[in-house]
Short mmCIF file of C-alpha atoms and ligand atoms in Angstrom, two decimals:
data_model
loop_
_atom_site.label_atom_id
_atom_site.label_comp_id
_atom_site.label_asym_id
_atom_site.label_seq_id
_atom_site.Cartn_x
_atom_site.Cartn_y
_atom_site.Cartn_z
CA UNK O 1 208.02 62.36 117.64
CA UNK O 2 206.28 63.05 114.08
CA UNK O 3 202.74 64.04 113.64
CA UNK O 4 201.14 61.87 110.81
CA UNK O 5 197.33 63.08 109.74
CA UNK O 6 195.00 62.35 107.20
CA UNK O 7 191.43 62.38 106.07
CA UNK O 8 188.79 60.77 104.14
CA UNK O 9 185.29 61.97 103.11
CA UNK O 10 182.12 60.12 104.04
CA UNK O 11 180.84 60.40 100.27
CA UNK O 12 180.21 56.40 100.14
CA UNK O 13 181.61 52.91 100.76
CA UNK O 14 185.56 53.07 100.77
CA UNK O 15 187.00 51.23 98.05
CA UNK O 16 190.27 49.72 96.61
CA UNK O 17 191.71 53.14 95.86
CA UNK O 18 190.92 54.50 98.88
CA UNK O 19 192.27 51.63 100.82
CA UNK O 20 195.61 51.25 98.75
CA UNK O 21 196.14 54.91 98.26
CA UNK O 22 195.72 56.27 101.82
CA UNK O 23 193.99 53.80 104.52
CA UNK O 24 196.67 50.99 104.49
CA UNK O 25 199.68 53.53 104.17
CA UNK O 26 197.89 55.50 107.19
CA UNK O 27 197.37 52.36 109.21
CA UNK O 28 201.09 51.17 108.59
CA UNK O 29 202.21 54.67 109.90
CA UNK O 30 199.99 54.53 113.01
CA UNK O 31 202.72 53.12 115.13
CA UNK O 32 205.57 55.37 113.66
CA UNK O 33 204.37 58.64 115.16
CA UNK O 34 201.12 60.36 116.79
CA UNK O 35 198.67 59.73 114.24
CA UNK O 36 195.46 61.77 113.64
CA UNK O 37 192.86 60.34 111.24
CA UNK O 38 189.57 61.77 110.46
CA UNK O 39 186.40 61.52 108.78
CA UNK O 40 186.08 64.72 106.68
CA UNK O 41 182.54 65.38 106.82
CA UNK O 42 182.68 69.41 106.43
CA UNK O 43 184.53 68.36 103.10
CA UNK O 44 181.99 66.05 102.11
CA UNK O 45 179.20 68.65 102.60
CA UNK O 46 180.47 70.36 99.60
CA UNK O 47 178.71 67.66 97.44
CA UNK O 48 176.54 65.29 99.64
CA UNK O 49 172.78 66.78 100.19
CA UNK O 50 171.17 63.80 101.83
CA UNK O 51 171.41 64.29 105.67
CA UNK O 52 171.17 60.55 106.30
CA UNK O 53 173.48 59.20 103.75
CA UNK O 54 176.05 61.58 105.53
CA UNK O 55 175.20 60.15 109.03
CA UNK O 56 175.23 56.40 107.69
CA UNK O 57 178.82 57.13 105.69
CA UNK O 58 180.52 58.76 108.40
CA UNK O 59 179.85 55.82 110.71
CA UNK O 60 180.24 53.35 107.69
CA UNK O 61 183.67 54.78 106.78
CA UNK O 62 184.97 54.76 110.41
CA UNK O 63 183.93 51.24 110.69
CA UNK O 64 185.63 50.29 107.54
CA UNK O 65 189.00 51.91 108.69
CA UNK O 66 188.68 50.19 112.16
CA UNK O 67 188.02 46.81 110.49
CA UNK O 68 191.15 47.49 108.13
CA UNK O 69 193.46 47.62 111.36
CA UNK O 70 193.22 51.17 112.40
CA UNK O 71 193.77 51.01 116.18
CA UNK O 72 191.99 53.74 118.26
CA UNK O 73 194.72 52.91 120.96
CA UNK O 74 197.48 54.10 118.57
CA UNK O 75 195.79 56.55 116.58
CA UNK O 76 193.21 59.51 117.14
CA UNK O 77 190.25 58.69 114.94
CA UNK O 78 187.44 61.54 115.08
CA UNK O 79 184.85 63.09 113.12
CA UNK O 80 185.78 66.62 111.56
CA UNK O 81 182.79 68.50 112.34
CA UNK O 82 183.23 67.35 116.15
CA UNK O 83 186.20 69.88 116.06
CA UNK O 84 184.74 73.30 115.28
CA UNK O 85 188.55 74.75 115.41
CA UNK O 86 188.94 73.30 111.91
CA UNK O 87 186.45 75.84 110.69
CA UNK O 88 187.93 78.65 112.69
CA UNK O 89 191.12 78.04 111.36
CA UNK O 90 189.95 77.89 107.92
CA UNK O 91 188.54 81.22 108.17
CA UNK O 92 191.79 82.82 109.33
CA UNK O 93 193.69 80.97 106.48
CA UNK O 94 190.94 82.43 104.11
CA UNK O 95 192.05 85.93 104.96
CA UNK O 96 195.58 85.46 103.76
CA UNK O 97 195.14 83.03 100.58
CA UNK O 98 195.40 84.61 97.36
CA UNK O 99 192.52 84.05 95.06
CA UNK O 100 194.56 82.91 92.25
CA UNK O 101 196.44 79.84 94.36
CA UNK O 102 192.49 78.32 94.56
CA UNK O 103 191.61 78.89 91.07
CA UNK O 104 194.15 76.43 89.85
CA UNK O 105 193.05 73.83 92.06
CA UNK O 106 191.66 70.70 90.05
CA UNK O 107 188.38 70.15 92.09
CA UNK O 108 187.24 73.52 91.39
CA UNK O 109 188.53 73.89 87.73
CA UNK O 110 186.92 70.24 87.13
CA UNK O 111 183.62 71.62 88.10
CA UNK O 112 183.99 74.57 85.82
CA UNK O 113 185.24 72.43 83.10
CA UNK O 114 181.98 70.33 83.20
CA UNK O 115 179.89 73.50 83.28
CA UNK O 116 178.52 72.89 86.55
CA UNK O 117 178.33 76.04 88.81
CA UNK O 118 180.69 75.51 91.81
CA UNK O 119 179.64 76.04 95.30
CA UNK O 120 181.82 78.58 97.31
CA UNK O 121 182.77 75.63 99.68
CA UNK O 122 184.43 73.67 96.76
CA UNK O 123 186.56 76.84 95.84
CA UNK O 124 187.48 77.06 99.62
CA UNK O 125 188.04 73.23 99.98
CA UNK O 126 191.86 73.36 99.96
CA UNK O 127 191.62 76.04 102.53
CA UNK O 128 189.69 73.97 104.86
CA UNK O 129 192.19 71.10 104.10
CA UNK O 130 195.26 73.36 104.93
CA UNK O 131 193.31 73.87 108.29
CA UNK O 132 193.00 70.27 109.04
CA UNK O 133 196.68 69.77 108.56
CA UNK O 134 198.07 72.72 110.09
CA UNK O 135 195.78 72.63 113.28
CA UNK O 136 197.73 69.47 114.31
CA UNK O 137 201.46 70.58 113.38
CA UNK O 138 201.33 67.70 111.04
CA UNK O 139 204.61 66.63 109.52
CA UNK O 140 203.39 63.78 107.42
CA UNK O 141 200.27 63.41 105.38
CA UNK O 142 199.68 60.04 103.60
CA UNK O 143 197.27 60.54 100.57
CA UNK O 144 196.79 59.14 97.17
CA UNK O 145 198.36 61.17 94.23
CA UNK O 146 195.31 63.15 93.68
CA UNK O 147 195.81 64.99 96.98
CA UNK O 148 199.38 65.97 96.14
CA UNK O 149 198.17 69.66 94.96
CA UNK O 150 196.37 70.03 98.10
CA UNK O 151 199.16 69.52 100.23
CA UNK O 152 201.15 71.88 98.00
CA UNK O 153 198.69 74.67 98.52
CA UNK O 154 198.73 73.95 102.43
CA UNK O 155 202.45 74.65 102.28
CA UNK O 156 202.07 77.53 100.28
CA UNK O 157 199.45 78.91 102.94
CA UNK O 158 201.53 77.98 105.77
CA UNK O 159 204.42 79.96 104.18
CA UNK O 160 202.34 83.02 103.90
CA UNK O 161 201.06 82.73 107.41
CA UNK O 162 204.78 82.25 108.83
CA UNK O 163 205.66 85.43 106.66
CA UNK O 164 203.01 87.50 107.99
CA UNK O 165 202.21 86.35 111.53
CA UNK O 166 205.35 84.32 112.51
CA UNK O 167 208.32 86.91 112.50
CA UNK O 168 210.04 85.66 115.58
CA UNK O 169 209.15 82.06 115.29
CA UNK O 170 207.31 80.14 112.59
CA UNK O 171 203.39 80.03 113.21
CA UNK O 172 203.08 76.49 111.57
CA UNK O 173 205.06 73.24 110.73
CA UNK O 174 205.69 72.66 107.04
CA UNK O 175 203.87 69.30 106.35
CA UNK O 176 204.92 66.58 103.61
CA UNK O 177 202.82 64.50 101.58
CA UNK O 178 203.55 60.74 101.53
CA UNK O 179 202.67 59.02 98.29
CA UNK O 180 203.56 55.79 97.72
CA UNK O 181 204.67 55.62 93.88
CA UNK O 182 203.45 51.94 93.03
CA UNK O 183 200.06 52.74 94.57
CA UNK O 184 199.80 56.37 93.37
CA UNK O 185 196.37 55.72 91.35
CA UNK O 186 194.35 52.59 91.61
CA UNK O 187 192.36 52.26 88.44
CA UNK O 188 188.44 51.88 88.45
CA UNK O 189 186.11 49.48 86.68
CA UNK O 190 185.94 51.32 83.63
CA UNK O 191 189.70 52.18 83.33
CA UNK O 192 189.72 55.67 84.66
CA UNK O 193 190.87 56.53 88.17
CA UNK O 194 188.67 54.76 90.85
CA UNK O 195 186.60 57.27 92.65
CA UNK O 196 183.35 57.65 94.28
CA UNK O 197 182.23 60.48 92.32
CA UNK O 198 182.85 58.28 89.33
CA UNK O 199 180.70 55.19 90.12
CA UNK O 200 183.35 52.95 89.04
CA UNK O 201 184.51 51.59 92.50
CA UNK O 202 185.17 48.12 94.08
CA UNK O 203 184.12 48.73 97.73
CA UNK O 204 185.94 46.78 100.27
CA UNK O 205 183.10 45.01 102.05
CA UNK O 206 180.22 44.59 99.52
CA UNK O 207 178.38 41.14 99.78
CA UNK O 208 179.87 38.54 97.56
CA UNK O 209 177.32 38.54 94.99
CA UNK O 210 177.50 42.25 94.21
CA UNK O 211 181.04 42.43 94.39
CA UNK O 212 181.27 39.49 91.95
CA UNK O 213 179.16 41.19 89.65
CA UNK O 214 181.08 44.58 89.87
CA UNK O 215 184.30 42.51 89.12
CA UNK O 216 182.85 40.79 85.99
CA UNK O 217 181.66 44.29 84.72
CA UNK O 218 185.22 45.23 84.45
CA UNK O 219 185.42 46.97 81.04
CA UNK O 220 187.86 44.74 78.48
CA UNK O 221 188.30 44.93 74.83
CA UNK O 222 187.00 42.34 72.31
CA UNK O 223 189.79 40.08 71.72
CA UNK O 224 188.53 36.64 71.01
CA UNK O 225 188.75 33.65 73.81
CA UNK O 226 191.35 32.00 71.90
CA UNK O 227 193.78 34.83 70.84
CA UNK O 228 196.73 36.17 73.17
CA UNK O 229 195.99 39.09 75.21
CA UNK O 230 197.86 42.25 76.31
CA UNK O 231 198.31 42.07 80.12
CA UNK O 232 200.10 45.41 80.34
CA UNK O 233 197.00 47.86 79.81
CA UNK O 234 194.55 45.34 81.59
CA UNK O 235 192.41 46.92 84.20
CA UNK O 236 192.15 43.16 85.55
CA UNK O 237 195.89 42.69 85.69
CA UNK O 238 196.57 46.08 87.31
CA UNK O 239 193.90 45.27 90.30
CA UNK O 240 195.20 41.82 90.98
CA UNK O 241 198.88 43.26 91.24
CA UNK O 242 197.47 45.16 94.22
CA UNK O 243 197.23 42.32 96.40
CA UNK O 244 198.40 39.06 94.40
CA UNK O 245 202.04 37.65 95.13
CA UNK O 246 204.48 38.40 92.34
CA UNK O 247 204.31 34.87 91.33
CA UNK O 248 200.83 34.91 91.05
CA UNK O 249 200.85 37.95 88.92
CA UNK O 250 203.62 36.61 86.61
CA UNK O 251 201.43 33.52 85.84
CA UNK O 252 198.39 35.69 85.23
CA UNK O 253 200.62 37.75 82.46
CA UNK O 254 201.57 34.65 81.06
CA UNK O 255 198.30 33.11 80.64
CA UNK O 256 197.21 36.39 79.05
CA UNK O 257 199.95 35.94 76.36
CA UNK O 258 199.13 32.42 75.94
CA UNK O 259 195.50 32.87 74.53
CA UNK O 260 192.88 30.26 74.87
CA UNK O 261 191.34 31.78 78.06
CA UNK O 262 188.44 34.55 78.00
CA UNK O 263 188.69 37.78 80.25
CA UNK O 264 185.71 36.02 82.37
CA UNK O 265 188.27 33.39 83.76
CA UNK O 266 190.73 36.03 84.62
CA UNK O 267 188.05 38.41 86.35
CA UNK O 268 187.09 35.33 88.24
CA UNK O 269 190.78 34.69 89.51
CA UNK O 270 190.81 38.32 90.29
CA UNK O 271 187.70 38.26 92.42
CA UNK O 272 188.66 35.09 94.20
CA UNK O 273 192.14 36.77 95.11
CA UNK O 274 190.06 39.66 96.32
CA UNK O 275 187.67 37.90 98.31
CA UNK O 276 190.28 35.98 100.32
CA UNK O 277 192.49 38.90 100.83
CA UNK O 278 189.71 40.85 102.77
CA UNK O 279 188.25 37.86 104.39
CA UNK O 280 190.07 38.66 107.85
CA UNK O 281 189.04 42.23 107.72
CA UNK O 282 185.52 41.40 106.64
CA UNK O 283 185.35 39.14 109.92
CA UNK O 284 186.61 41.86 112.12
CA UNK O 285 184.23 44.41 110.48
CA UNK O 286 181.21 41.95 111.35
CA UNK O 287 182.58 41.49 115.22
CA UNK O 288 182.76 45.40 115.44
CA UNK O 289 179.45 46.24 113.68
CA UNK O 290 177.69 43.74 116.35
CA UNK O 291 177.94 46.45 118.77
CA UNK O 292 176.80 49.65 117.14
CA UNK O 293 177.86 51.88 119.98
CA UNK O 294 181.38 51.04 119.50
CA UNK O 295 182.03 53.21 116.46
CA UNK O 296 180.33 56.22 118.54
CA UNK O 297 182.35 55.77 121.24
CA UNK O 298 185.64 55.82 119.17
CA UNK O 299 184.56 58.69 117.64
CA UNK O 300 183.73 60.68 120.81
CA UNK O 301 186.92 59.82 122.63
CA UNK O 302 188.79 60.74 119.39
CA UNK O 303 187.05 63.95 119.19
CA UNK O 304 188.30 64.87 122.69
CA UNK O 305 191.83 64.07 122.41
CA UNK O 306 191.94 65.91 118.77
CA UNK O 307 190.07 69.16 120.57
CA UNK O 308 193.01 69.12 123.39
CA UNK O 309 195.34 69.67 120.68
CA UNK O 310 193.44 71.88 118.41
CA UNK O 311 192.76 74.31 121.12
CA UNK O 312 196.30 74.74 121.71
CA UNK O 313 196.99 75.65 118.21
CA UNK O 314 194.14 77.99 118.10
CA UNK O 315 195.27 79.86 121.10
CA UNK O 316 198.67 80.34 119.41
CA UNK O 317 197.11 81.58 116.29
CA UNK O 318 194.75 83.91 117.92
CA UNK O 319 197.44 85.43 119.99
CA UNK O 320 199.91 85.67 116.72
CA UNK O 321 197.20 87.56 114.62
CA UNK O 322 195.87 89.80 117.28
CA UNK O 323 192.47 88.45 117.88
CA UNK O 324 193.47 87.90 121.30
P1 ADP L 1 187.23 59.44 96.25
O1 ADP L 1 187.77 60.18 95.16
O2 ADP L 1 186.47 58.07 96.00
O3 ADP L 1 185.97 60.23 96.53
P2 ADP L 1 188.25 60.57 98.72
O4 ADP L 1 188.40 61.89 97.92
O5 ADP L 1 187.43 60.60 99.88
O6 ADP L 1 187.75 59.49 97.70
O7 ADP L 1 189.96 60.25 98.87
C1 ADP L 1 190.36 59.62 100.04
C2 ADP L 1 191.69 59.21 100.13
O8 ADP L 1 191.89 57.93 99.01
C3 ADP L 1 192.53 60.28 99.35
O9 ADP L 1 193.89 60.10 99.92
C4 ADP L 1 192.86 59.83 97.86
O10 ADP L 1 194.05 60.52 97.49
C5 ADP L 1 192.79 58.35 98.15
N1 ADP L 1 192.49 57.97 96.79
C6 ADP L 1 190.99 57.88 96.36
N2 ADP L 1 190.71 57.42 95.09
C7 ADP L 1 192.28 56.87 95.01
C8 ADP L 1 192.78 55.95 93.49
N3 ADP L 1 192.06 55.69 92.78
N4 ADP L 1 194.09 55.63 93.88
C9 ADP L 1 194.66 56.23 94.85
N5 ADP L 1 194.15 56.50 95.77
C10 ADP L 1 192.91 57.16 95.94
N1 LIG L 2 190.62 66.09 100.53
C1 LIG L 2 190.90 64.71 100.73
C2 LIG L 2 190.22 63.82 99.78
O1 LIG L 2 189.52 64.27 98.84
C3 LIG L 2 190.41 64.56 102.19
C4 LIG L 2 190.77 65.36 103.27
C5 LIG L 2 190.51 66.34 103.91
C6 LIG L 2 192.24 65.33 103.64
N2 LIG L 2 191.17 66.99 104.64
C7 LIG L 2 192.59 66.22 104.53
C8 LIG L 2 193.17 64.54 103.53
C9 LIG L 2 193.76 66.54 105.16
C10 LIG L 2 194.67 64.75 104.13
C11 LIG L 2 194.65 65.63 104.82
O2 LIG L 2 190.66 62.65 99.74
#
């Protein structure tokens, strides 16, 4: 039985990039193995400074994920900080991780490039992520393209640990990233990668009015209404393609090329398709939200199941390293 594991940070409302890049593939995988999905609050703490926002977003992300079809009977869903073994293993991995391996990682490099002083947690971020993955002997890690490098670092750290402390038998399983090529990077309202940190997202469960406003704010060029438009580089078409049928996409592309319709019309069509696509999930979300203790119960139960696995791995690691 394959182990599947992934995490999402509680840094804001989940958006189309999170959904198509990670949540949907993770939900599809939940019946194909033993799945562990968690809310990465320790990772979020590298940037979040508002404790109430951290609490609210942790519940919010869990609720959105459940509304989208994550099934607590099939997958273990938990909050990272409920399983302190994550930080314990992170320290042990830190002790064998060469600094240059981390200096190359993009989250850290981006901070330095933007002249911000990076916190140590941001530098150590990939080590904590390696601990998340290795703690559960994960085989498959469904993520968006931006996380590929982190899974590669995890494999490098696992190899060092196996060489150093796993001479008789390997201490850790080698994980593989699972990245869907067509969903690799969902672009945002401004044409850049959609990300909670860039303020360019389309959240899955905004109310109708603000959501429509966001779609209407998609950046376009100044081609006049009557002129033909290029669908190949349009963010509107790229987003529409995520959930519209092939036929509907072909129609929109043809309408772009024909001219005579402004971008506003296409944005409206995109909004309608989006609103319909997420209708059943929106209804499920309202149902689940009616019982505020539901999410807490799911997370509590998940933490217990996750800890049982994490404790076993840690016993093995302490023995192999001589800590016991
Ligand atoms: P964000 O970048 O918005 O803060 P996270 O870092 O919490 O999102 O990412 C959670 C998951 O969603 C990761 O697997 C990540 O690769 C995926 N993801 C985030 N943004 C995108 C995107 N624009 N396209 C595809 N996948 C994405
Ligand atoms: N770093 C991931 C992100 O920003 C979230 C994450 C933390 C994760 N730990 C993980 C993803 C382990 C997969 C596996 O999206």
